[in-house]
Short mmCIF file of C-alpha atoms and ligand atoms in Angstrom, two decimals:
data_model
loop_
_atom_site.label_atom_id
_atom_site.label_comp_id
_atom_site.label_asym_id
_atom_site.label_seq_id
_atom_site.Cartn_x
_atom_site.Cartn_y
_atom_site.Cartn_z
CA UNK V 1 67.46 123.48 -56.84
CA UNK V 2 65.14 124.32 -59.74
CA UNK V 3 63.82 121.57 -61.94
CA UNK V 4 63.22 122.08 -65.65
CA UNK V 5 61.58 120.01 -68.35
CA UNK V 6 62.34 120.65 -72.00
CA UNK V 7 59.41 119.10 -73.69
CA UNK V 8 58.09 118.36 -77.16
CA UNK V 9 61.40 118.64 -79.03
CA UNK V 10 63.58 116.28 -81.03
CA UNK V 11 66.70 115.40 -79.08
CA UNK V 12 69.65 115.10 -81.43
CA UNK V 13 72.88 113.34 -80.55
CA UNK V 14 75.90 112.38 -82.61
CA UNK V 15 74.29 109.00 -83.23
CA UNK V 16 70.62 109.71 -83.77
CA UNK V 17 67.52 111.75 -83.15
CA UNK V 18 64.28 111.02 -81.34
CA UNK V 19 61.36 112.84 -79.81
CA UNK V 20 62.15 113.07 -76.09
CA UNK V 21 61.75 115.26 -73.03
CA UNK V 22 64.84 116.35 -71.11
CA UNK V 23 64.54 116.57 -67.34
CA UNK V 24 66.98 118.81 -65.49
CA UNK V 25 67.50 119.06 -61.77
CA UNK V 26 69.69 121.98 -60.78
CA UNK V 27 72.83 121.92 -62.89
CA UNK V 28 72.47 118.40 -64.25
CA UNK V 29 70.42 116.41 -66.70
CA UNK V 30 68.62 113.68 -64.75
CA UNK V 31 66.49 112.08 -67.42
CA UNK V 32 65.84 111.75 -71.12
CA UNK V 33 62.23 110.63 -71.14
CA UNK V 34 59.58 109.42 -73.53
CA UNK V 35 57.54 112.46 -74.52
CA UNK V 36 54.82 113.19 -71.98
CA UNK V 37 56.21 110.70 -69.45
CA UNK V 38 54.82 110.24 -65.98
CA UNK V 39 57.23 109.55 -63.14
CA UNK V 40 55.99 107.79 -60.00
CA UNK V 41 52.47 108.26 -61.26
CA UNK V 42 52.77 112.03 -61.71
CA UNK V 43 52.83 114.07 -64.85
CA UNK V 44 56.44 115.31 -65.00
CA UNK V 45 55.55 118.57 -66.70
CA UNK V 46 53.16 119.43 -63.87
CA UNK V 47 55.71 118.77 -61.15
CA UNK V 48 58.72 120.78 -62.37
CA UNK V 49 59.49 124.42 -61.67
CA UNK V 50 59.78 125.36 -65.33
CA UNK V 51 58.70 123.89 -68.64
CA UNK V 52 60.41 124.88 -71.88
CA UNK V 53 58.31 124.10 -74.93
CA UNK V 54 60.55 122.83 -77.72
CA UNK V 55 57.79 121.67 -80.04
CA UNK V 56 59.07 121.61 -83.62
CA UNK V 57 62.62 122.34 -82.49
CA UNK V 58 65.88 120.47 -81.99
CA UNK V 59 67.28 119.91 -78.53
CA UNK V 60 71.05 119.56 -78.72
CA UNK V 61 74.02 119.55 -76.37
CA UNK V 62 75.49 123.05 -76.00
CA UNK V 63 78.20 123.90 -78.48
CA UNK V 64 81.85 123.58 -77.48
CA UNK V 65 84.23 125.92 -79.24
CA UNK V 66 87.63 124.38 -78.59
CA UNK V 67 89.67 127.12 -80.25
CA UNK V 68 89.26 130.73 -79.11
CA UNK V 69 91.58 133.64 -78.32
CA UNK V 70 90.21 136.19 -75.92
CA UNK V 71 92.59 139.12 -75.55
CA UNK V 72 95.37 137.36 -77.47
CA UNK V 73 98.33 139.72 -77.89
CA UNK V 74 99.13 139.79 -81.60
CA UNK V 75 101.19 142.13 -83.79
CA UNK V 76 101.31 145.00 -81.31
CA UNK V 77 97.62 144.83 -80.47
CA UNK V 78 95.32 142.28 -78.85
CA UNK V 79 92.19 140.39 -79.82
CA UNK V 80 89.34 142.69 -78.92
CA UNK V 81 86.94 140.32 -77.17
CA UNK V 82 87.47 139.96 -73.45
CA UNK V 83 86.34 136.84 -71.65
CA UNK V 84 83.23 138.79 -70.71
CA UNK V 85 82.24 139.96 -74.19
CA UNK V 86 83.45 136.86 -76.02
CA UNK V 87 81.71 134.31 -73.83
CA UNK V 88 78.49 136.35 -73.86
CA UNK V 89 78.56 136.36 -77.66
CA UNK V 90 79.25 132.61 -77.56
CA UNK V 91 76.16 132.10 -75.41
CA UNK V 92 74.03 134.07 -77.84
CA UNK V 93 75.16 131.67 -80.54
CA UNK V 94 74.48 128.44 -78.64
CA UNK V 95 78.00 127.74 -77.45
CA UNK V 96 78.15 126.82 -73.78
CA UNK V 97 81.84 125.99 -73.34
CA UNK V 98 85.04 127.36 -74.81
CA UNK V 99 88.63 126.27 -74.61
CA UNK V 100 90.88 129.32 -74.91
CA UNK V 101 94.63 129.48 -75.32
CA UNK V 102 96.77 130.66 -72.42
CA UNK V 103 100.01 132.15 -73.74
CA UNK V 104 103.63 131.60 -72.80
CA UNK V 105 106.25 133.42 -74.86
CA UNK V 106 109.98 133.02 -75.10
CA UNK V 107 111.61 133.98 -71.81
CA UNK V 108 108.38 133.70 -69.83
CA UNK V 109 107.37 130.95 -67.43
CA UNK V 110 104.59 128.58 -68.48
CA UNK V 111 103.12 128.82 -64.98
CA UNK V 112 102.92 132.61 -65.25
CA UNK V 113 101.25 132.45 -68.66
CA UNK V 114 98.61 130.09 -67.33
CA UNK V 115 98.10 132.17 -64.18
CA UNK V 116 97.63 135.29 -66.30
CA UNK V 117 94.88 133.57 -68.29
CA UNK V 118 93.14 132.43 -65.12
CA UNK V 119 93.19 136.03 -63.97
CA UNK V 120 91.68 137.33 -67.20
CA UNK V 121 88.90 134.75 -67.19
CA UNK V 122 87.96 134.23 -63.55
CA UNK V 123 84.67 135.88 -62.64
CA UNK V 124 84.17 137.22 -66.17
CA UNK V 125 82.78 134.36 -68.19
CA UNK V 126 79.16 133.77 -69.13
CA UNK V 127 79.79 130.08 -69.87
CA UNK V 128 82.23 127.40 -68.75
CA UNK V 129 85.78 127.69 -70.01
CA UNK V 130 88.97 125.66 -70.15
CA UNK V 131 92.47 126.34 -71.39
CA UNK V 132 95.03 124.94 -73.74
CA UNK V 133 98.58 126.21 -73.24
CA UNK V 134 100.46 127.96 -76.04
CA UNK V 135 104.14 127.25 -75.59
CA UNK V 136 105.91 129.94 -77.56
CA UNK V 137 109.31 129.38 -76.01
CA UNK V 138 110.32 125.73 -75.77
CA UNK V 139 113.34 125.41 -73.49
CA UNK V 140 114.36 123.28 -70.52
CA UNK V 141 112.25 125.30 -68.08
CA UNK V 142 109.11 125.28 -70.17
CA UNK V 143 109.51 121.60 -71.02
CA UNK V 144 109.71 120.79 -67.30
CA UNK V 145 106.73 123.02 -66.49
CA UNK V 146 104.62 121.47 -69.23
CA UNK V 147 104.70 118.15 -67.42
CA UNK V 148 102.54 119.61 -64.64
CA UNK V 149 99.85 120.97 -66.95
CA UNK V 150 97.58 117.88 -66.84
CA UNK V 151 97.37 118.27 -63.04
CA UNK V 152 96.09 121.79 -63.66
CA UNK V 153 93.37 120.49 -65.97
CA UNK V 154 95.21 121.70 -69.05
CA UNK V 155 95.66 118.58 -71.15
CA UNK V 156 96.80 120.05 -74.47
CA UNK V 157 99.37 122.55 -75.69
CA UNK V 158 99.87 124.42 -78.92
CA UNK V 159 103.10 124.90 -80.83
CA UNK V 160 103.69 127.13 -83.84
CA UNK V 161 105.73 126.14 -86.89
CA UNK V 162 104.97 129.71 -88.08
CA UNK V 163 105.83 133.20 -86.80
CA UNK V 164 109.64 133.14 -86.40
CA UNK V 165 110.68 135.43 -83.55
CA UNK V 166 107.23 135.38 -81.98
CA UNK V 167 105.66 132.00 -81.18
CA UNK V 168 107.80 129.86 -83.51
CA UNK V 169 109.31 126.51 -82.53
CA UNK V 170 111.97 124.94 -84.74
CA UNK V 171 111.97 121.21 -85.42
CA UNK V 172 114.25 120.47 -82.48
CA UNK V 173 111.90 122.31 -80.13
CA UNK V 174 108.88 120.59 -81.63
CA UNK V 175 110.56 117.23 -81.17
CA UNK V 176 111.31 117.88 -77.51
CA UNK V 177 107.82 119.18 -76.77
CA UNK V 178 106.30 116.17 -78.50
CA UNK V 179 108.34 113.90 -76.27
CA UNK V 180 106.59 115.54 -73.32
CA UNK V 181 103.28 114.97 -75.11
CA UNK V 182 104.11 111.29 -75.52
CA UNK V 183 105.17 110.92 -71.86
CA UNK V 184 102.18 112.75 -70.37
CA UNK V 185 99.41 111.90 -72.85
CA UNK V 186 98.82 115.59 -73.51
CA UNK V 187 97.64 116.40 -77.01
CA UNK V 188 100.07 118.37 -79.17
CA UNK V 189 98.13 121.03 -81.09
CA UNK V 190 99.99 122.35 -84.09
CA UNK V 191 99.88 125.51 -86.14
CA UNK V 192 101.27 123.81 -89.23
CA UNK V 193 102.71 126.35 -91.65
CA UNK V 194 106.33 126.77 -92.68
CA UNK V 195 106.94 130.16 -91.06
CA UNK V 196 110.52 130.87 -92.19
CA UNK V 197 109.67 130.22 -95.85
CA UNK V 198 106.45 132.24 -95.59
CA UNK V 199 108.35 135.21 -94.19
CA UNK V 200 110.70 135.20 -97.21
CA UNK V 201 107.78 135.02 -99.65
CA UNK V 202 105.97 137.81 -97.82
CA UNK V 203 109.03 140.07 -97.91
CA UNK V 204 109.44 139.46 -101.65
CA UNK V 205 105.78 140.37 -102.29
CA UNK V 206 106.07 143.58 -100.27
CA UNK V 207 109.29 144.45 -102.16
CA UNK V 208 107.28 144.18 -105.39
CA UNK V 209 104.64 146.57 -104.01
CA UNK V 210 102.12 143.78 -103.48
CA UNK V 211 100.89 144.96 -100.11
CA UNK V 212 97.10 144.41 -100.19
CA UNK V 213 95.45 141.94 -97.77
CA UNK V 214 95.01 139.43 -100.60
CA UNK V 215 98.77 138.83 -100.71
CA UNK V 216 98.65 137.46 -97.18
CA UNK V 217 97.10 134.35 -98.72
CA UNK V 218 99.59 134.27 -101.59
CA UNK V 219 102.56 134.31 -99.21
CA UNK V 220 100.98 131.62 -97.06
CA UNK V 221 100.68 129.19 -99.97
CA UNK V 222 99.03 125.80 -99.46
CA UNK V 223 102.41 124.13 -100.06
CA UNK V 224 103.57 125.77 -96.82
CA UNK V 225 100.68 124.16 -94.96
CA UNK V 226 101.04 120.77 -96.59
CA UNK V 227 104.76 120.65 -95.93
CA UNK V 228 104.47 121.66 -92.27
CA UNK V 229 101.56 119.27 -91.70
CA UNK V 230 103.64 116.42 -93.09
CA UNK V 231 106.62 117.41 -90.95
CA UNK V 232 104.46 117.58 -87.83
CA UNK V 233 103.02 114.16 -88.61
CA UNK V 234 106.47 112.63 -89.03
CA UNK V 235 107.76 114.18 -85.80
CA UNK V 236 104.65 112.92 -84.02
CA UNK V 237 105.17 109.47 -85.47
CA UNK V 238 108.77 109.40 -84.37
CA UNK V 239 108.01 110.54 -80.85
CA UNK V 240 104.65 108.79 -80.40
CA UNK V 241 102.88 112.05 -79.57
CA UNK V 242 99.17 112.39 -80.30
CA UNK V 243 98.78 115.25 -82.78
CA UNK V 244 95.89 117.64 -83.44
CA UNK V 245 96.37 120.10 -86.30
CA UNK V 246 94.47 123.35 -85.82
CA UNK V 247 92.75 125.52 -88.45
CA UNK V 248 93.30 123.21 -91.41
CA UNK V 249 92.45 125.00 -94.67
CA UNK V 250 94.39 123.30 -97.50
CA UNK V 251 93.04 120.16 -99.14
CA UNK V 252 96.62 118.89 -99.40
CA UNK V 253 97.00 119.19 -95.62
CA UNK V 254 93.87 117.08 -95.19
CA UNK V 255 95.41 114.47 -97.49
CA UNK V 256 98.40 114.33 -95.17
CA UNK V 257 96.16 113.84 -92.15
CA UNK V 258 94.14 111.15 -93.91
CA UNK V 259 97.33 109.37 -94.98
CA UNK V 260 98.64 109.27 -91.41
CA UNK V 261 95.27 108.27 -89.97
CA UNK V 262 94.97 105.42 -92.46
CA UNK V 263 98.23 104.11 -91.07
CA UNK V 264 96.72 104.12 -87.59
CA UNK V 265 98.49 107.18 -86.25
CA UNK V 266 96.88 109.31 -83.54
CA UNK V 267 96.46 112.34 -85.80
CA UNK V 268 93.45 114.64 -85.87
CA UNK V 269 92.43 117.95 -87.35
CA UNK V 270 89.90 120.71 -87.13
CA UNK V 271 88.73 123.21 -89.67
CA UNK V 272 86.84 126.47 -89.13
CA UNK V 273 83.78 128.07 -90.77
CA UNK V 274 85.94 130.53 -92.71
CA UNK V 275 87.63 127.67 -94.57
CA UNK V 276 84.26 126.20 -95.49
CA UNK V 277 82.54 129.36 -96.65
CA UNK V 278 85.06 132.07 -97.58
CA UNK V 279 87.70 132.09 -100.31
CA UNK V 280 90.80 133.85 -101.56
CA UNK V 281 88.95 134.95 -104.70
CA UNK V 282 86.32 136.73 -102.59
CA UNK V 283 89.07 138.33 -100.56
CA UNK V 284 90.68 139.63 -103.75
CA UNK V 285 87.33 141.10 -104.80
CA UNK V 286 86.49 142.62 -101.43
CA UNK V 287 86.19 146.40 -101.73
CA UNK V 288 84.24 149.04 -99.84
CA UNK V 289 83.83 152.80 -99.91
CA UNK V 290 85.39 153.07 -96.52
CA UNK V 291 88.34 150.73 -96.89
CA UNK V 292 88.86 150.33 -100.65
CA UNK V 293 90.84 147.18 -101.44
CA UNK V 294 91.91 147.04 -97.80
CA UNK V 295 88.40 145.66 -97.08
CA UNK V 296 89.90 142.18 -97.53
CA UNK V 297 91.72 142.69 -94.21
CA UNK V 298 88.58 141.55 -92.41
CA UNK V 299 89.36 138.07 -93.76
CA UNK V 300 93.05 137.99 -92.93
CA UNK V 301 93.62 134.98 -90.75
CA UNK V 302 96.18 132.19 -90.52
CA UNK V 303 96.07 129.72 -92.01
CA UNK V 304 94.68 131.94 -94.79
CA UNK V 305 91.56 131.65 -96.91
CA UNK V 306 92.13 129.34 -99.86
CA UNK V 307 91.18 129.40 -103.53
CA UNK V 308 87.70 128.15 -104.32
CA UNK V 309 88.83 127.36 -107.86
CA UNK V 310 91.33 124.90 -106.39
CA UNK V 311 88.55 123.18 -104.45
CA UNK V 312 89.75 123.60 -100.88
CA UNK V 313 86.31 124.45 -99.45
CA UNK V 314 84.67 121.41 -101.03
CA UNK V 315 87.49 119.27 -99.73
CA UNK V 316 86.93 120.57 -96.19
CA UNK V 317 83.23 119.63 -96.31
CA UNK V 318 84.11 116.22 -97.65
CA UNK V 319 86.70 115.68 -94.93
CA UNK V 320 84.09 116.57 -92.33
CA UNK V 321 81.79 113.92 -93.77
CA UNK V 322 84.45 111.23 -93.95
CA UNK V 323 86.00 112.06 -90.55
CA UNK V 324 89.35 112.94 -92.08
CA UNK V 325 88.66 116.13 -90.11
CA UNK V 326 86.94 115.56 -86.80
CA UNK V 327 85.62 118.90 -85.65
CA UNK V 328 84.88 122.54 -86.31
CA UNK V 329 86.14 125.32 -84.06
CA UNK V 330 86.15 129.03 -84.81
CA UNK V 331 89.71 130.14 -84.03
CA UNK V 332 87.81 133.18 -82.75
CA UNK V 333 90.44 135.92 -82.80
CA UNK V 334 88.61 139.19 -83.40
CA UNK V 335 90.15 142.52 -84.36
CA UNK V 336 88.38 145.73 -85.30
CA UNK V 337 89.11 147.29 -88.67
CA UNK V 338 89.66 150.65 -86.98
CA UNK V 339 92.96 150.89 -85.08
CA UNK V 340 93.65 147.15 -85.40
CA UNK V 341 93.36 145.66 -88.89
CA UNK V 342 94.30 149.09 -90.26
CA UNK V 343 97.77 148.70 -88.74
CA UNK V 344 98.42 146.78 -91.95
CA UNK V 345 97.42 149.46 -94.47
CA UNK V 346 100.30 149.39 -96.97
CA UNK V 347 101.80 146.16 -95.60
CA UNK V 348 99.64 143.03 -95.23
CA UNK V 349 102.20 141.54 -92.82
CA UNK V 350 101.12 144.03 -90.16
CA UNK V 351 97.42 143.11 -90.29
CA UNK V 352 96.61 141.19 -87.11
CA UNK V 353 95.60 137.67 -88.09
CA UNK V 354 92.16 136.64 -87.03
CA UNK V 355 88.41 136.49 -87.65
CA UNK V 356 85.64 136.67 -85.06
CA UNK V 357 83.00 133.95 -85.41
CA UNK V 358 82.27 132.61 -81.95
CA UNK V 359 78.64 133.74 -82.12
CA UNK V 360 77.95 132.23 -85.53
CA UNK V 361 79.58 128.79 -85.45
CA UNK V 362 76.46 126.79 -84.59
CA UNK V 363 74.36 128.71 -87.13
CA UNK V 364 76.99 128.52 -89.86
CA UNK V 365 77.45 124.81 -89.38
CA UNK V 366 73.70 124.29 -89.33
CA UNK V 367 73.64 125.72 -92.86
CA UNK V 368 75.64 122.62 -93.81
CA UNK V 369 72.62 120.59 -92.65
CA UNK V 370 70.28 122.81 -94.64
CA UNK V 371 72.32 122.40 -97.83
CA UNK V 372 72.87 118.68 -97.30
CA UNK V 373 76.63 118.83 -96.74
CA UNK V 374 76.31 117.14 -93.33
CA UNK V 375 73.59 115.40 -91.35
CA UNK V 376 71.93 116.78 -88.25
CA UNK V 377 73.78 114.20 -86.18
CA UNK V 378 77.12 115.15 -87.70
CA UNK V 379 76.39 118.81 -86.92
CA UNK V 380 76.11 117.90 -83.23
CA UNK V 381 79.15 115.66 -83.41
CA UNK V 382 81.39 118.26 -85.08
CA UNK V 383 80.40 121.15 -82.85
CA UNK V 384 79.87 119.53 -79.46
CA UNK V 385 80.37 115.81 -78.95
CA UNK V 386 83.77 115.39 -80.58
CA UNK V 387 85.20 118.59 -79.06
CA UNK V 388 84.18 117.16 -75.67
CA UNK V 389 85.80 113.80 -76.40
CA UNK V 390 88.89 115.27 -78.04
CA UNK V 391 89.63 117.52 -75.10
CA UNK V 392 88.71 115.38 -72.12
CA UNK V 393 85.27 116.77 -71.25
CA UNK V 394 82.98 114.01 -72.48
CA UNK V 395 80.30 112.80 -70.08
CA UNK V 396 80.11 116.20 -68.44
CA UNK V 397 79.79 118.03 -71.75
CA UNK V 398 78.93 117.20 -75.34
CA UNK V 399 76.00 114.89 -74.67
CA UNK V 400 72.44 114.92 -73.41
CA UNK V 401 72.29 112.08 -70.93
CA UNK V 402 71.65 111.66 -67.21
CA UNK V 403 74.60 112.92 -65.21
CA UNK V 404 75.80 115.40 -67.81
CA UNK V 405 75.87 119.13 -67.17
CA UNK V 406 72.61 120.67 -68.33
CA UNK V 407 74.24 122.62 -71.17
CA UNK V 408 71.41 122.44 -73.67
CA UNK V 409 70.40 124.44 -76.72
CA UNK V 410 66.92 124.56 -78.18
CA UNK V 411 67.46 125.22 -81.86
CA UNK V 412 64.58 126.33 -84.07
CA UNK V 413 65.04 125.22 -87.68
CA UNK V 414 62.49 127.82 -88.77
CA UNK V 415 63.05 131.47 -89.45
CA UNK V 416 65.65 133.29 -91.45
CA UNK V 417 68.15 136.03 -90.63
CA UNK V 418 70.80 137.94 -92.52
CA UNK V 419 74.02 138.68 -90.72
CA UNK V 420 74.65 142.39 -90.92
CA UNK V 421 77.36 144.71 -89.71
CA UNK V 422 78.29 145.33 -86.08
CA UNK V 423 74.73 145.76 -84.79
CA UNK V 424 73.54 142.22 -85.50
CA UNK V 425 76.11 140.47 -83.37
CA UNK V 426 77.36 140.69 -79.82
CA UNK V 427 81.08 140.26 -80.46
CA UNK V 428 83.23 143.27 -79.68
CA UNK V 429 83.97 144.14 -83.30
CA UNK V 430 83.17 147.12 -85.50
CA UNK V 431 82.40 144.88 -88.48
CA UNK V 432 81.38 141.34 -89.26
CA UNK V 433 83.42 138.95 -91.36
CA UNK V 434 80.07 137.25 -92.03
CA UNK V 435 78.18 140.27 -93.26
CA UNK V 436 75.60 139.28 -95.86
CA UNK V 437 75.41 135.64 -94.84
CA UNK V 438 71.89 134.23 -94.87
CA UNK V 439 71.04 131.94 -91.99
CA UNK V 440 68.15 129.48 -91.82
CA UNK V 441 67.17 128.56 -88.28
CA UNK V 442 68.27 130.15 -85.04
CA UNK V 443 69.17 129.56 -81.44
CA UNK V 444 66.07 129.87 -79.29
CA UNK V 445 67.01 128.96 -75.76
CA UNK V 446 70.38 128.26 -74.16
CA UNK V 447 70.91 126.62 -70.80
CA UNK V 448 74.27 126.59 -69.11
CA UNK V 449 74.40 124.12 -66.23
CA UNK V 450 70.64 124.35 -65.88
CA UNK V 451 70.42 128.14 -65.93
CA UNK V 452 68.60 129.72 -68.86
CA UNK V 453 71.07 132.28 -70.18
CA UNK V 454 69.45 133.07 -73.53
CA UNK V 455 65.76 132.85 -74.23
CA UNK V 456 63.71 134.20 -77.08
CA UNK V 457 66.13 136.97 -77.98
CA UNK V 458 66.86 138.00 -74.41
CA UNK V 459 70.16 137.56 -72.60
CA UNK V 460 69.58 136.31 -69.06
CA UNK V 461 73.10 135.27 -68.11
CA UNK V 462 75.68 137.14 -66.07
CA UNK V 463 79.41 137.49 -66.00
CA UNK V 464 80.80 135.03 -63.54
CA UNK V 465 78.27 132.30 -64.37
CA UNK V 466 81.02 130.37 -66.16
CA UNK V 467 83.38 128.09 -64.27
CA UNK V 468 86.86 126.83 -65.10
CA UNK V 469 86.81 123.36 -66.62
CA UNK V 470 89.57 121.10 -65.41
CA UNK V 471 89.92 118.78 -68.36
CA UNK V 472 91.13 115.20 -68.47
CA UNK V 473 93.24 113.64 -71.19
CA UNK V 474 91.73 113.16 -74.63
CA UNK V 475 89.00 110.52 -74.83
CA UNK V 476 89.28 110.29 -78.62
CA UNK V 477 92.67 108.64 -79.12
CA UNK V 478 93.07 105.23 -80.70
N1 LIG W 1 96.74 131.07 -85.22
C1 LIG W 1 95.70 130.92 -84.47
O1 LIG W 1 95.39 129.80 -84.11
N2 LIG W 1 94.96 131.96 -84.11
C2 LIG W 1 95.25 133.28 -84.47
C3 LIG W 1 96.45 133.46 -85.28
C4 LIG W 1 97.13 132.23 -85.67
O2 LIG W 1 98.04 132.26 -86.41
ZN1 LIG W 2 97.45 129.14 -85.28
ZN1 LIG W 3 93.99 130.19 -82.98
#
């Protein structure tokens, strides 16, 4: 087994930073050493197979993106990244583990949905991967099947209070699924938006000829998110289920989470880079020669972008600082403009919902360090350590310590890049939702279980490097 020493860098954890060398033996970290240490009288750097010079750089645990959708079927099409292309792009961006969502729909068996996701992913991933289970059809069979998920290493499931007729669960179904969550310890993940009310508002807008992408965000008003978040919290309280609300974008939804957390409830939430950086106003103004006012379709996602004037983005940053929100995932759900987003020309309801960001999450969140929104330590916590703890991976992932998998990123705070169109990313999209974003710093070197998979602008990984992660129950609950 090859030995590696990452030397000269500043190791950053969720609790501090210090100059240290990281010693790796095979797939594991075996030591975090004083810089220039000698072991058993020998210079460590001289006795390892490979030395990675991290002088002037940060050495951080590999990113964990706990919310991705490779090949998710949506609105008559499917998210365009496969496990191969999506995990490769993740690696380029310093993410070394993902947790994707296996899908079960009404009338299908949970076991079959999970098996289908194993089939899509096995042998195709560049980095390690786990699954949550979407339960889109809560009934007696699926409720019984859900009880076996923890044995399969799937310790969380997602329900939708949105999308009637597709993934939607009504309150009775949510209640029953949460009872399984309480009994098993599985985390209930919630898409908290009032779908039936949104569908009425969306129909009324289309009837008035308001069909542009911008109206997606008008139909999906923040009140719909606040209301559903509150309802989910109350159902979780009643049942005793631990609750994790995905893709939080409304400041009022955060207030609901904070209110429940202050009462000691096991309630958590994530936000995503799009809710920190992008806004409804910019979506309204988005125009291009090619797409006209349909350009805003590149930012159609659910929950939707929110108004900057109303202060949602600032509230998300604040919640990340105060731990009212605990982590940042991408909700990576990429669709091309051509043939996919354009399904919704003339009717925003038909635009597939999703943005691709898996490659940019670590960089985008690092900009929060640059601008002083978050500390370096909080950057690591939000993008790696808490995702590991929240989803039962901590110890193996999310930390640089002896015994942990050698998933390590060397991040160079120097340098500057501008995100451009398709050519400057490795995601399988014909555009970038992040076009024009200026990024300070960059990912230099990425190790996945000890193997260097990205180094100095070269991809050295291979499909099949990634293994399935059997996850335990959440290590974050109170
Ligand atoms: N919710 C998600 O989490 N991802 C894509 C679409 C959606 O509504
Ligand atoms: Zn969702
Ligand atoms: Zn999602």
